[in-house]
Coordinates of C-alpha atoms in Angstrom, one line a residue:
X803 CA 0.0 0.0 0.0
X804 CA 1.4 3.4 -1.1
X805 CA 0.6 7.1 0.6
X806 CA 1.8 10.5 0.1
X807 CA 4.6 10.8 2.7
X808 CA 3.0 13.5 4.8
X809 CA 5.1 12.0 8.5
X810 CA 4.5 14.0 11.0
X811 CA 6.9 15.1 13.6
X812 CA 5.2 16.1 17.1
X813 CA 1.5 16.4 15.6
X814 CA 2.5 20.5 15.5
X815 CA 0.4 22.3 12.9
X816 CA 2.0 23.8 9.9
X817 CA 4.1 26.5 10.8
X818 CA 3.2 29.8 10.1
X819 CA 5.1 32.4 8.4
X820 CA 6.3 34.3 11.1
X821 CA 7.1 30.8 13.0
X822 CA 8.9 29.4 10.2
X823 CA 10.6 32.8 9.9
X824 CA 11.7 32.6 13.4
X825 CA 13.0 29.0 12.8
X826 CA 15.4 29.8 10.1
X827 CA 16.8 33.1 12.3
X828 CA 17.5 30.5 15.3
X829 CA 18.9 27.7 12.8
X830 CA 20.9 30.6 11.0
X831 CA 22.4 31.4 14.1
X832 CA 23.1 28.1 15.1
X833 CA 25.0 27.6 11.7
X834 CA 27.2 31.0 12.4
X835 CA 28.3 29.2 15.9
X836 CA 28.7 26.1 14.2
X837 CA 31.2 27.2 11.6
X838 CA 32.6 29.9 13.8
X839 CA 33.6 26.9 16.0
X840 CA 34.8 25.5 12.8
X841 CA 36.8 28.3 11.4
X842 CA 38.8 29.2 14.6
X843 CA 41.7 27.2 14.4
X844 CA 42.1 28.6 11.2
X845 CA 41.6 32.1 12.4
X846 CA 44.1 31.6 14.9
X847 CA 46.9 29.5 13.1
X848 CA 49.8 32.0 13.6
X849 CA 49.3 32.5 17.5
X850 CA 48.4 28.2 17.7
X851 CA 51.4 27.7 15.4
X852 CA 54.1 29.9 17.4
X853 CA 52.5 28.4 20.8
X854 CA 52.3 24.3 19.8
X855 CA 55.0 24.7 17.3
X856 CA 53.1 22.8 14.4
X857 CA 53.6 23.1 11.0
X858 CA 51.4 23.6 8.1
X859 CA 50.9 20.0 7.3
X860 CA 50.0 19.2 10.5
X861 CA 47.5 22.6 10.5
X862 CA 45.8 21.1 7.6
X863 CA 45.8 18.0 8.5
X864 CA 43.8 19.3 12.2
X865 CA 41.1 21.6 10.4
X866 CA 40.4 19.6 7.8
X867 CA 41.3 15.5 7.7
X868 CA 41.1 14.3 11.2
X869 CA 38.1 16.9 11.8
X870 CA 36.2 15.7 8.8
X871 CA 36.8 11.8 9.4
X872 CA 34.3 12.3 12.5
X873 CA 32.3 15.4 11.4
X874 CA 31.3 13.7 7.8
X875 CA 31.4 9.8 9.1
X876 CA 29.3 10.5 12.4
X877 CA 26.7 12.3 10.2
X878 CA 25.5 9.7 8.4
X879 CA 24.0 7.2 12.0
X880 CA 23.1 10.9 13.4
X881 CA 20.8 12.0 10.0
X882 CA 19.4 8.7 10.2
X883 CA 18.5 8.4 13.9
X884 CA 17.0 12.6 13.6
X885 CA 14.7 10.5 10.4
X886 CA 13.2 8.4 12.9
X887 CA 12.6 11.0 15.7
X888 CA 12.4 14.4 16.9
X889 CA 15.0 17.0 15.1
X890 CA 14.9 20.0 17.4
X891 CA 16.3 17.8 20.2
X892 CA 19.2 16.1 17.9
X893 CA 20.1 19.7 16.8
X894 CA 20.3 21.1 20.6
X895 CA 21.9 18.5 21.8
X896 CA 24.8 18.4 18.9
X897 CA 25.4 22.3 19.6
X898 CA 25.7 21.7 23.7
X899 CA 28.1 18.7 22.4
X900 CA 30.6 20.9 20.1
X901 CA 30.6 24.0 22.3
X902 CA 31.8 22.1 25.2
X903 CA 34.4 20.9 22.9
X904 CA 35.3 23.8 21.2
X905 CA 36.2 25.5 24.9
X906 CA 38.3 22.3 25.6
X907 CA 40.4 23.6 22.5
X908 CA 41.4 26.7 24.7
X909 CA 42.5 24.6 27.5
X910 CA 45.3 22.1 25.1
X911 CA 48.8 22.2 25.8
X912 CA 49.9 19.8 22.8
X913 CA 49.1 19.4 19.4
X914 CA 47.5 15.7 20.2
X915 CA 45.3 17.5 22.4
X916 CA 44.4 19.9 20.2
X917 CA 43.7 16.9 17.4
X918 CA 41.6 15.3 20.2
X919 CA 39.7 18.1 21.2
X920 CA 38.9 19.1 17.5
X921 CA 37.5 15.4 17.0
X922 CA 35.3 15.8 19.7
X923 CA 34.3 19.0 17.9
X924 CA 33.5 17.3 14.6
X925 CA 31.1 14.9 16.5
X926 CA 28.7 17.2 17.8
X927 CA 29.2 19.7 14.3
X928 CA 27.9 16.4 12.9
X929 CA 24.2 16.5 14.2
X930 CA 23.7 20.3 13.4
X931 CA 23.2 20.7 9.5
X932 CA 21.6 17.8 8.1
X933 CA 18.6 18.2 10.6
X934 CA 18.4 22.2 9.6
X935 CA 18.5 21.4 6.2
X936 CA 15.5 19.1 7.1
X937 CA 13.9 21.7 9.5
X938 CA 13.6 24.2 7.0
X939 CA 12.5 22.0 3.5
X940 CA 9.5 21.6 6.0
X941 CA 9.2 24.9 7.1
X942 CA 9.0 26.9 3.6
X943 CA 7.2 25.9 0.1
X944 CA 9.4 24.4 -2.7
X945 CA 9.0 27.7 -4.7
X946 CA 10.6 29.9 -1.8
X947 CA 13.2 27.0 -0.3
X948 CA 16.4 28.0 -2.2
X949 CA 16.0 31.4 -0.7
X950 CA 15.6 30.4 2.6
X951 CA 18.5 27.9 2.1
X952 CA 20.3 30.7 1.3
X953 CA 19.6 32.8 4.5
X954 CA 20.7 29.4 6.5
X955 CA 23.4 29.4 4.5
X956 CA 24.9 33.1 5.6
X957 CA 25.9 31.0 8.8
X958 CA 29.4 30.4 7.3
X959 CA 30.0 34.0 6.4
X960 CA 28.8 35.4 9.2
X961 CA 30.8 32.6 11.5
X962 CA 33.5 33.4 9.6
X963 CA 33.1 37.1 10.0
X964 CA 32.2 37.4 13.3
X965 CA 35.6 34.9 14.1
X966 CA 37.9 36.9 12.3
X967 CA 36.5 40.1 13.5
X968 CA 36.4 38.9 17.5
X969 CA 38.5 35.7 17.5
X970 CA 41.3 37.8 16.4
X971 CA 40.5 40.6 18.4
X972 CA 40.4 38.4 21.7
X973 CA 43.5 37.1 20.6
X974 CA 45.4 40.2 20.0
X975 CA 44.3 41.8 23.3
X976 CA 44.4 38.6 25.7
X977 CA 45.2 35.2 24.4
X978 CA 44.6 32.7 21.8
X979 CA 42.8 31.0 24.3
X980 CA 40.4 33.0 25.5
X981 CA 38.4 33.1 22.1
X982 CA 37.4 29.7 22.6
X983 CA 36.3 30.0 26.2
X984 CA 34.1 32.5 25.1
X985 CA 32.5 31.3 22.2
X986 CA 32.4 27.2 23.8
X987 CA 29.7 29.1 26.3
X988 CA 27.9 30.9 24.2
X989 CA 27.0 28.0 22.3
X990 CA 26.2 25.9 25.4
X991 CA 23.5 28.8 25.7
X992 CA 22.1 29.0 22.5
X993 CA 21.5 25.2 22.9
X994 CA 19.5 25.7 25.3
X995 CA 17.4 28.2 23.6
X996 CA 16.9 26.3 20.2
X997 CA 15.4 23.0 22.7
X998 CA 12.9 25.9 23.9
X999 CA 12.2 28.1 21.4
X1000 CA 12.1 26.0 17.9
X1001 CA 9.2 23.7 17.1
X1002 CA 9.7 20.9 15.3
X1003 CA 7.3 20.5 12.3
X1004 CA 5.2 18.1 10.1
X1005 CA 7.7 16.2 7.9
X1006 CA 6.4 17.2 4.4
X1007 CA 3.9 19.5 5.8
X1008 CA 4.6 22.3 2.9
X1009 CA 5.1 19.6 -0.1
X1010 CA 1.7 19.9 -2.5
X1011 CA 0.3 17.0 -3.4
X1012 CA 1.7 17.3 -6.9
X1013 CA 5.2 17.1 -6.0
X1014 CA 5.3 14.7 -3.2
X1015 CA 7.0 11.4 -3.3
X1016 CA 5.0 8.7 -3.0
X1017 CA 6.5 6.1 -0.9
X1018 CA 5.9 2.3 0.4
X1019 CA 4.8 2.6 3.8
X1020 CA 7.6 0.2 5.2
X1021 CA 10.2 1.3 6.8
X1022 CA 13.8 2.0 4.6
X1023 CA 16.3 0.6 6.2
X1024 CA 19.4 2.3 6.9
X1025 CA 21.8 0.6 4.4
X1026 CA 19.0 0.7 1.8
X1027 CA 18.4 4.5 2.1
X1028 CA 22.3 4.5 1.4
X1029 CA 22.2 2.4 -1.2
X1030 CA 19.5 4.2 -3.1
X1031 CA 20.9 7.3 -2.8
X1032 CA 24.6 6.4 -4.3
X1033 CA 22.4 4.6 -7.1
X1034 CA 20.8 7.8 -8.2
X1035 CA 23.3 9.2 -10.9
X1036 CA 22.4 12.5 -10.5
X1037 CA 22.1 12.7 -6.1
X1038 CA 25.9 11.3 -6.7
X1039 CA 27.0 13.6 -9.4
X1040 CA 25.5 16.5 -7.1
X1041 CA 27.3 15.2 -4.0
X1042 CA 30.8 15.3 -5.9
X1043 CA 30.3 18.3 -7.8
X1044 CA 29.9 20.4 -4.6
X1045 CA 32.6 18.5 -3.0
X1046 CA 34.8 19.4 -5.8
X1047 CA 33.6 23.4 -5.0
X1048 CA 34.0 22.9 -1.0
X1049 CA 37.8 21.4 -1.7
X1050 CA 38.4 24.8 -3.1
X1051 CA 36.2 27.0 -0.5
X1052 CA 38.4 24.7 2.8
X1053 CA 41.3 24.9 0.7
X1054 CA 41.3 28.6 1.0
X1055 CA 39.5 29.7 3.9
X1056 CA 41.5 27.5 5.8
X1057 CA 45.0 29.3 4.9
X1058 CA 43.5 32.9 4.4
X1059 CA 44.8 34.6 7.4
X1060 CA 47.8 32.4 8.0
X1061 CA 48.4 33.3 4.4
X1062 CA 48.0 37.2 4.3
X1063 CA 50.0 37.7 8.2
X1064 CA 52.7 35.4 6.6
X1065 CA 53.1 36.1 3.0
X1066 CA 51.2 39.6 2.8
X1067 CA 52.0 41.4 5.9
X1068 CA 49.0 41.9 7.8
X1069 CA 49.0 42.0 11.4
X1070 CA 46.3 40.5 13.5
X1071 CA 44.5 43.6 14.5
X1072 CA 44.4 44.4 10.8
X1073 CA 42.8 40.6 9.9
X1074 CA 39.7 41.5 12.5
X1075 CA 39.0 44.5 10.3
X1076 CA 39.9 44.0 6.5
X1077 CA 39.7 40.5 6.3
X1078 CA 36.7 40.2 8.5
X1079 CA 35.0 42.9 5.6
X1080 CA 35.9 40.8 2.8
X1081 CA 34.3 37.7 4.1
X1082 CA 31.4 39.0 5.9
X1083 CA 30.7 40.9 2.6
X1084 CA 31.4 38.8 0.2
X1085 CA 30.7 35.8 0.9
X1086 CA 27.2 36.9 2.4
X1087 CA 26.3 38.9 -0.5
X1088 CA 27.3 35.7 -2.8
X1089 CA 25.3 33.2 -0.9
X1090 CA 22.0 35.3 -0.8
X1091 CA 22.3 36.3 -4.4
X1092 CA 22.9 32.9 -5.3
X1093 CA 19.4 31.9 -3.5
X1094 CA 17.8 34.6 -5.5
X1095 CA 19.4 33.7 -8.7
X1096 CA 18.5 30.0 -8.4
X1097 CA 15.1 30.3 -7.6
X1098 CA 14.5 32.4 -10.3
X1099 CA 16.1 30.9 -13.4
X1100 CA 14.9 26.9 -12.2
X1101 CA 11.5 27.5 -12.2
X1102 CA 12.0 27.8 -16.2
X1103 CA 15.4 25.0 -15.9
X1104 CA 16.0 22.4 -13.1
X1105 CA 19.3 22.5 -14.8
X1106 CA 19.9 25.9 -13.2
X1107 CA 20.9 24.5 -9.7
X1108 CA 24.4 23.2 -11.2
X1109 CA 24.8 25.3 -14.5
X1110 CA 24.5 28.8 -12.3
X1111 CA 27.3 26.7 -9.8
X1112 CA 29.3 26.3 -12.5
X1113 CA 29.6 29.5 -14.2
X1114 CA 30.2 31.3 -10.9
X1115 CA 33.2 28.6 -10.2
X1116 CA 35.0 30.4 -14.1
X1117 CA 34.4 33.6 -13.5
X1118 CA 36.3 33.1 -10.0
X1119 CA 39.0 31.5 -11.0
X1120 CA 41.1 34.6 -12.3
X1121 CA 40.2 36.6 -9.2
X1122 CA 42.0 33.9 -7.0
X1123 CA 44.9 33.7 -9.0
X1124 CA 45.3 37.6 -8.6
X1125 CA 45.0 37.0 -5.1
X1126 CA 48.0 34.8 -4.4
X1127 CA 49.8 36.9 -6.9
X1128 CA 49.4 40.5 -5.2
X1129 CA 52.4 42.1 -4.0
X1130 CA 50.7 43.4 -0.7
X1131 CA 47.4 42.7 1.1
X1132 CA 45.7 45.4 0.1
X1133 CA 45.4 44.2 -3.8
X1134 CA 45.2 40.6 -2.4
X1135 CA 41.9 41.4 -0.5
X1136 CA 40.0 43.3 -3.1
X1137 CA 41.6 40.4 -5.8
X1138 CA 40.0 38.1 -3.1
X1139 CA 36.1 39.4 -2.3
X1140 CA 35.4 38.5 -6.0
X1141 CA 36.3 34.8 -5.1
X1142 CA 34.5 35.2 -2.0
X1143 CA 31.2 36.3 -3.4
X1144 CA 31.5 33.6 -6.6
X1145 CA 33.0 30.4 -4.6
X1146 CA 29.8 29.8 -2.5
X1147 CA 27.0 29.7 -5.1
X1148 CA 27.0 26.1 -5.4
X1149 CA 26.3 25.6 -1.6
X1150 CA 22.1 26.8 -1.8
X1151 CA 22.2 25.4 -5.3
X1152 CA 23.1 21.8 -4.4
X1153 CA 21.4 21.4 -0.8
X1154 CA 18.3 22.7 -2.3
X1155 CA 18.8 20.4 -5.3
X1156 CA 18.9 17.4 -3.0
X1157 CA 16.5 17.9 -0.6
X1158 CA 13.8 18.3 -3.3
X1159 CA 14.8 15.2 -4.8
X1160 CA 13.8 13.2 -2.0
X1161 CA 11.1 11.8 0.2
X1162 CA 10.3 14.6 3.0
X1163 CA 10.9 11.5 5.8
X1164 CA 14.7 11.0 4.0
X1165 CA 15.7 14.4 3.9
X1166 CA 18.1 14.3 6.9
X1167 CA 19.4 11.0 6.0
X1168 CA 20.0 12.6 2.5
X1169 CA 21.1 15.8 3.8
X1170 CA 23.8 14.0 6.0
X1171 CA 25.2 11.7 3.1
X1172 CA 25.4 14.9 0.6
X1173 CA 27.4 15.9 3.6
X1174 CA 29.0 13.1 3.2
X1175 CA 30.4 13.4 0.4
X1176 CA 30.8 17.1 0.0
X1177 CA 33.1 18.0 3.7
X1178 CA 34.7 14.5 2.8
X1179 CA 36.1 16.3 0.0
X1180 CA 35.9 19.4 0.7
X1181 CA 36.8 19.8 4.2
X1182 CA 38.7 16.6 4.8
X1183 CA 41.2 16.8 1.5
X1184 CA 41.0 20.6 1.2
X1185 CA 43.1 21.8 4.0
X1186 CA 44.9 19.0 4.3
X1187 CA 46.4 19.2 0.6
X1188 CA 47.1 22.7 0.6
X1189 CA 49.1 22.3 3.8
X1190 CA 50.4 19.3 2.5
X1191 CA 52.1 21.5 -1.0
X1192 CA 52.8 24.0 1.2
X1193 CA 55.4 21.9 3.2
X1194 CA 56.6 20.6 -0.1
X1195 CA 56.7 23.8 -1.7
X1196 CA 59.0 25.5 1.3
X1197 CA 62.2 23.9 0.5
X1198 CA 62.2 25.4 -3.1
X1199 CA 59.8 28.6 -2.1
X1200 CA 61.0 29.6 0.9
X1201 CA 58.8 32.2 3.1
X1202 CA 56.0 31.9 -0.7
X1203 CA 55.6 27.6 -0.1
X1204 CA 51.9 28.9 0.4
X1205 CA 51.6 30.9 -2.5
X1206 CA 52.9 28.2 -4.5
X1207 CA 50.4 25.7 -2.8
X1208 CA 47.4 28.2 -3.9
X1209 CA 48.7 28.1 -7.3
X1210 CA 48.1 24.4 -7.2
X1211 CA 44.5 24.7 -6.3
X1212 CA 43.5 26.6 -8.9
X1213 CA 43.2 23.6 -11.2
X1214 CA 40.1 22.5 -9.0
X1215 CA 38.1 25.6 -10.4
X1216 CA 38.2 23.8 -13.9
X1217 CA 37.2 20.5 -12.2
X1218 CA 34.6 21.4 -10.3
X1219 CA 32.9 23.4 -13.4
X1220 CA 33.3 20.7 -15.3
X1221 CA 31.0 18.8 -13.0
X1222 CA 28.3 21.3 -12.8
X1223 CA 28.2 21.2 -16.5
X1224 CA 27.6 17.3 -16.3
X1225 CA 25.2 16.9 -13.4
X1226 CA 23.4 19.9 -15.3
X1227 CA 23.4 17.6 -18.4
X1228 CA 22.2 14.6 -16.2
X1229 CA 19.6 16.7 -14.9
X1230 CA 18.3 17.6 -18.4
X1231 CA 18.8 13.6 -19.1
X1232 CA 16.8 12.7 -16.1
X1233 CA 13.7 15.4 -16.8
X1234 CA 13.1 14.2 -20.5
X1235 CA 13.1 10.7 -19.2
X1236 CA 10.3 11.9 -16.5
X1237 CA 8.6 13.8 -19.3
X1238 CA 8.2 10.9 -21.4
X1239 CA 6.8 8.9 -18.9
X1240 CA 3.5 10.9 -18.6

């Protein structure tokens, strides 16, 4: 016996606008802790580095492969287990989990430490997007989610923002420490406020009838909702095509200000202002615009969600190689707020993508495997190769071994276009085939 999937959560109503509104402002906050959190280390490299004495291998190797093994890994049992019950209480509980970690960073005295703490980070970051994602396709109408993706989505460049601008502030003025004490307890708080203040809703409360999935009403099990995803050609090609575009976001976020205090000049208390700018700015700008653009031009193409990506990912490219070619930091950061508003349209584009291409009561499971797939690459292998060329470049580069390692990442612009281009093609594919069905 079929139904339309229609699974409730806590028997709420459907939210109403100024509820669901509220939602997404206490989600989008959550997300700004959850990649400030995130983003710290990286913040903070030159202070951690000159305290721990670690170099830049072992700095990517911290912020992006032993932090994604857990964060990406852990996501997938976690998006499951929030399918099967109530997501409001997985989120709050994930935030109390990584702010408590993330003030244990501030108390390390060794790099194994550190590694261990960020672990322990990367668990409780684990149970924090996939269930907003989920949250908010029940929240808001097909025809409006992209948008509100895209609001969600100004949680990394606001984190990243708000860290550069007060991490390094803290920092300058006190310790390295301190910022971590501070923002660990913060986020304990705001768990507590998402547990009392967000309402769960009906799981494909605001799908129409038209566009619902139908579904068996059995149970999926867990390694059969893996399985169908990874079969679907065009949920795979999605999931590495935004991989390919995060490998280049971590890549360079995760150097930025180790790279301009190193290689451009720029003192710390110059980072919490310019930099903080450039990211705030552009990449919040690029991420709303992006849920505008989206919404607009796939109601005419579904092809839009990965032909828009890859567009933006070109006319980047030439921006960031002007920005590890500038002679001073001043060039370098206006070079670099044209990457910074073009490198993050995928992000909306692709989430949105996904979560319409599912059954409302997989969307978490879903949303954690895109994850999967995406930080895997993009978070895990980012960082971690661009530290990695950076130690290989120094012997033969000297004091510009990171300049040289952001000249190497360039080529991931091309690849990551070029597979927009083909899940937009397998989109197209996939469309005519459901056209000629009718």
């Amino acid at each position: 016996m079929e139904k339309i999937s229609t699974i409730s959560g806590d028997g709420a109503p459907p939210a109403s606008g100024r509820s669901a509104r509220i939602t997404l402002a206490m989600l989008c906050f959550v997300y700004v802790l959850n990649f400030l959190d995130r983003q710290l280390i990286s913040i903070l490299a030159k202070p951690i580095q000159d305290s721990l004495h670690i170099t830049d291998g072992q700095l990517g190797r911290l912020t992006g492969f032993y932090f994604a093994l857990f964060y990406c890994f852990i996501a997938i049992p976690i998006g499951w287990l929030a399918d099967h019950m109530n997501r409001v209480k997985v989120l709050s509980v994930a935030c109390a989990l990584w702010s408590a970690a993330t003030a244990a960073c501030g108390m390390v005295g060794s790099y194994g430490q550190l590694v261990v703490a960020r672990m322990m980070v990367g668990v409780g970051e684990a149970g924090g997007v996939p269930p907003s994602y989920a949250i908010i396709s029940d929240s808001f109408p097909r025809e409006r989610r992209t948008t509100a993706m895209a609001i969600f989505n100004l949680g990394p460049p606001i984190g990243s923002a708000l860290g550069v601008a007060f991490g390094a502030s803290l920092a300058a003025a006190f310790s390295w420490r301190i910022p971590f004490y501070v923002i660990g307890a913060i986020g304990v708080v705001t768990a507590l406020a998402v547990y009392l203040i967000v309402h769960e809703p009906d799981r494909g409360q605001t799908d129409t009838p038209a566009t619902a999935v139908r579904v068996d009403e059995r149970t999926i099990g867990f390694g059969a909702t893996i399985a169908q995803f990874f079969r679907n050609p065009v949920l795979l090609m999605a999931s590495l095509a935004s991989g390919a575009g995060n490998f280049i976001t971590y890549g360079l976020l995760n150097f930025t200000t180790l790279f301009l205090m190193r290689e451009k000049g720029m003192t710390l208390d110059e980072v919490a202002i310019w930099y903080a700018l450039v990211v705030g700015i552009g990449m919040s700008a690029g991420i709303y615009v992006s849920g505008r653009v989206v919404d607009r031009f796939s109601r005419r193409d579904k092809a839009a969600y990965a032909t828009i990506p890859a567009i933006s990912l070109l006319l980047a490219l030439p921006f960031f190689l002007g920005f590890a070619w500038a002679p001073g930091w001043q060039l370098a950061l206006a070079f670099l707020s044209v990457p910074m508003f073009l490198n993050s349209f995928f992000l909306s584009a692709t989430v949105t993508f996904v979560q319409g291409e599912v059954p409302p009561e997989r969307r978490v499971i879903s949303g954690a495997l895109l994850l999967l797939v995406m930080n895997f690459i993009g978070l895990g292998l980012g960082p971690t190769y661009v530290g990695m060329a950076s130690d290989f470049f120094r012997p033969t580069h000297g004091p510009h071994a990171l300049q040289a390692a952001y000249y190497a990442l360039a080529p991931m612009y091309l690849i990551g276009a070029a597979l927009f281009l083909l899940l937009a093609r397998l989109i197209r594919r996939s469309e005519t085939r459901h056209e000629g069905s009718l």
